[in-house]
XYZ file of N, CA and C in Angstrom:
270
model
N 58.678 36.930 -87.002
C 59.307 37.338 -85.772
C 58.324 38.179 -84.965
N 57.858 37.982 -84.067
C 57.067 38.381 -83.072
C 57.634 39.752 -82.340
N 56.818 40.873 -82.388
C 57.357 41.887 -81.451
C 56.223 41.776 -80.082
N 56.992 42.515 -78.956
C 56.565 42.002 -77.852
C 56.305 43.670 -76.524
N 56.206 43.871 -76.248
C 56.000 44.882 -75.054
C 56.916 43.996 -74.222
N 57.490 45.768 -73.739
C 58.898 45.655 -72.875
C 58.408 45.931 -71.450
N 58.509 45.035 -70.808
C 57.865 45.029 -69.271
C 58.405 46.218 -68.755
N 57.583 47.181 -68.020
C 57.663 48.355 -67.354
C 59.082 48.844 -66.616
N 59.622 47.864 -66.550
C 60.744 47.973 -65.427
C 62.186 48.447 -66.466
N 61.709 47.404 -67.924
C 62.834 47.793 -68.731
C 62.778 48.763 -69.645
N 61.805 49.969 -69.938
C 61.066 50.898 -70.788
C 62.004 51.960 -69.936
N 62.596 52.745 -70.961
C 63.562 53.728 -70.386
C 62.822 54.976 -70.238
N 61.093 54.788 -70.371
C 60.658 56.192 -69.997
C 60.077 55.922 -68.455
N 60.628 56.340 -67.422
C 60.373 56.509 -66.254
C 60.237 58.304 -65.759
N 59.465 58.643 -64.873
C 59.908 59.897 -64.508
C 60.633 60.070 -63.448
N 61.229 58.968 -62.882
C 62.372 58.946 -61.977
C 63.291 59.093 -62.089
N 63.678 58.663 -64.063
C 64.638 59.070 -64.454
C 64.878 60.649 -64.728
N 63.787 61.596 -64.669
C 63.866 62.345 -65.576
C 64.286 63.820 -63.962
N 65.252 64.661 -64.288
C 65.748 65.581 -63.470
C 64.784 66.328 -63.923
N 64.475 66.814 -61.931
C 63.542 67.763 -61.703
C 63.925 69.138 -61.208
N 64.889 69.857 -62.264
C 65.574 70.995 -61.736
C 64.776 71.686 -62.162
N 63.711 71.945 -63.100
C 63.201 72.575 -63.979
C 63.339 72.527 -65.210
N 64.775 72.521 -65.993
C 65.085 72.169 -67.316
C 64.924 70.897 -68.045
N 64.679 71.239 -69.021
C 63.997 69.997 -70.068
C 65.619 69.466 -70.156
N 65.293 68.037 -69.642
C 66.768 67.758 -70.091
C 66.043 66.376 -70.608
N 67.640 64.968 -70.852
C 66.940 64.640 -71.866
C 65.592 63.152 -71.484
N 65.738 62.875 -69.888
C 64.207 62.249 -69.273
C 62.964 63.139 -69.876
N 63.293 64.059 -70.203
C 61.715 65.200 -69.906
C 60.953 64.893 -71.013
N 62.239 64.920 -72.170
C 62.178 64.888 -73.840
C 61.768 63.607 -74.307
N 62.527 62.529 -73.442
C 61.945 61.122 -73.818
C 60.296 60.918 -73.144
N 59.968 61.573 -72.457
C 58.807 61.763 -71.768
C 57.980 62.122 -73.070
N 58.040 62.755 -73.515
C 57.525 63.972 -74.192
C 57.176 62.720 -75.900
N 58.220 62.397 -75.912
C 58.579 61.493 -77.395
C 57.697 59.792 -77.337
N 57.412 59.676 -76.251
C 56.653 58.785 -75.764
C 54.946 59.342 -75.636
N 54.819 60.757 -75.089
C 53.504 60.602 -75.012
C 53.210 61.042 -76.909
N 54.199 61.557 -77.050
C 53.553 61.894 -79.209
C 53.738 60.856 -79.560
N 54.274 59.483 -79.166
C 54.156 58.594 -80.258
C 53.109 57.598 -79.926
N 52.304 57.552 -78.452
C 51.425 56.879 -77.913
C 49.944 57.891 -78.315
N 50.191 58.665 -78.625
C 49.147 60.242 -78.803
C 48.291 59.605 -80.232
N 49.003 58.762 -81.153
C 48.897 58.046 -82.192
C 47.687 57.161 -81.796
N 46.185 56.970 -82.358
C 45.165 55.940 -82.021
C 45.816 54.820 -82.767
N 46.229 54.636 -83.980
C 46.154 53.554 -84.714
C 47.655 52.921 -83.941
N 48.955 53.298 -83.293
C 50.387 53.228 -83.216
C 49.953 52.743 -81.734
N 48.945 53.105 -80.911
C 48.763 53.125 -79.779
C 47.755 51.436 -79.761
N 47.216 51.377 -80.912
C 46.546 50.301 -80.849
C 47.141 49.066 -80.953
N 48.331 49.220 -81.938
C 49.198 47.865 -82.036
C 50.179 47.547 -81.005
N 50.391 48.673 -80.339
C 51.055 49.103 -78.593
C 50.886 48.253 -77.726
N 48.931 48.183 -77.251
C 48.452 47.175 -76.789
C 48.460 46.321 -77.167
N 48.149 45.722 -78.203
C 47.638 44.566 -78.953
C 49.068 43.689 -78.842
N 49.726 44.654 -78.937
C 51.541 43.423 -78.420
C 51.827 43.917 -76.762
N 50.784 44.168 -76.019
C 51.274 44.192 -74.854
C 50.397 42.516 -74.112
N 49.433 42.422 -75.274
C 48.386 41.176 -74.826
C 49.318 39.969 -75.030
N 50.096 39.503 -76.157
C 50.587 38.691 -76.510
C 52.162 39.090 -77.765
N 53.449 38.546 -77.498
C 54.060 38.934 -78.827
C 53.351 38.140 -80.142
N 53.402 39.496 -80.985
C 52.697 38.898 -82.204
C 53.519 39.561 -83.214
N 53.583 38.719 -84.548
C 54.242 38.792 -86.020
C 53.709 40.037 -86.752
N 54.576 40.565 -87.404
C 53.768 41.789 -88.330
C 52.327 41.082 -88.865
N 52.283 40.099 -89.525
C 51.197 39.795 -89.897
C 50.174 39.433 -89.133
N 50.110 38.934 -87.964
C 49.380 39.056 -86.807
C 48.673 40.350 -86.854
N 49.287 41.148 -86.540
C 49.138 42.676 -86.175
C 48.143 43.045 -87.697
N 48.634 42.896 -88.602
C 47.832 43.240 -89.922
C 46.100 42.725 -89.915
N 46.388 41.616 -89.156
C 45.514 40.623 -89.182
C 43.986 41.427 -88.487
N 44.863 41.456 -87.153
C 44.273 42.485 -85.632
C 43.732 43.715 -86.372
N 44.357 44.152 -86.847
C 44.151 46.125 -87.193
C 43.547 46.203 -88.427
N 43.776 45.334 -89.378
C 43.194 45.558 -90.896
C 44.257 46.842 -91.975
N 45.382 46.920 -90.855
C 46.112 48.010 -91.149
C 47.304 47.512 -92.373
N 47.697 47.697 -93.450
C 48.580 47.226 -94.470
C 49.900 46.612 -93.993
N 50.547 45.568 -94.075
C 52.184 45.496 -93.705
C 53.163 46.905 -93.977
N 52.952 47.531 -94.716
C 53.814 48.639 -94.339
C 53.535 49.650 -93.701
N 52.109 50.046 -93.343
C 51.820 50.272 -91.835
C 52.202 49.958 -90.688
N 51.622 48.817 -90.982
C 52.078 48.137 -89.329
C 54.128 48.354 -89.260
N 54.527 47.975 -90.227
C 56.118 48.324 -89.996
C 56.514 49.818 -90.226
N 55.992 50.561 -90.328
C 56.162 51.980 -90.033
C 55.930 52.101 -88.594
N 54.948 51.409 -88.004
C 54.852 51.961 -86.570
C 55.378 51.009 -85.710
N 55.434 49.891 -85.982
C 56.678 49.113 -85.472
C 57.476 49.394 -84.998
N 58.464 50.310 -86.266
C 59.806 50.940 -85.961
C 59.469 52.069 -85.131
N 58.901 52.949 -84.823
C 58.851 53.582 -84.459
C 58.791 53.255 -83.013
N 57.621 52.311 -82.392
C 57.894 51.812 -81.217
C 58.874 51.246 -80.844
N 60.058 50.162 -81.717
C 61.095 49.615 -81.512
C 62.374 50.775 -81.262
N 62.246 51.865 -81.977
C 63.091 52.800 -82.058
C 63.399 53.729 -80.392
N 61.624 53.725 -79.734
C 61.419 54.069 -78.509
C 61.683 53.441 -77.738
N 62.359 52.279 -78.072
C 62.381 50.358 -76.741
C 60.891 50.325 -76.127
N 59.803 50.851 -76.733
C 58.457 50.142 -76.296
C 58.115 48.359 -76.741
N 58.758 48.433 -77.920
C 58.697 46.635 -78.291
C 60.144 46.339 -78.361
N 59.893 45.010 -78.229
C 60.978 44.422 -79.189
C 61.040 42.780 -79.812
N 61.735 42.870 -80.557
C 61.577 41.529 -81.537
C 61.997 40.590 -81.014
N 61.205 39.297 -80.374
C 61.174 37.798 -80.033
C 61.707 37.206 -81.682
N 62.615 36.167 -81.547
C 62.686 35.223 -82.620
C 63.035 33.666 -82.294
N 61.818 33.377 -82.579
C 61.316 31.893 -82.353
C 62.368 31.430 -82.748
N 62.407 30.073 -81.973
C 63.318 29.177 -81.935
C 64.723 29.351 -81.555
């Protein structure tokens, strides 16, 4: 199953969303939870690498040299953020 980068428009971190009263509310925080999980070189690399094409965990293993339970540790983590999400063929 192929994960894929979520075109810009549908990625719920915008700062348009985020109220500019001064208080951290919760745009500011998803702001915030996005740049620590992109802050990641190796999490940030498979980021891109599925923004080029959707690709299979093993793809990604393939790309990075990084273990399958790597790559699905940071998977979830991007899926958890709606930065990817899972294509299933056919």
């Amino acid at each position: 199953m192929p994960f894929k980068l979520l075109p810009p428009m549908l990625c719920p971190y915008t700062l348009a969303a985020c109220d500019t009263t001064g208080s951290v509310d919760q745009g500011w925080r998803s702001v915030a939870r996005l740049a620590k999980a992109l802050s990641c070189e190796t999490r940030l690399d498979v980021f891109l690498k599925c923004a080029i094409k959707p690709l299979s965990r093993g793809e990604i293993c393939e790309l990075t040299g990084l273990s399958p339970q790597l790559v699905s540790k940071h998977l979830k983590l991007l899926l958890d953020l709606d930065l990817v999400e899972v294509v299933f063929d056919g």
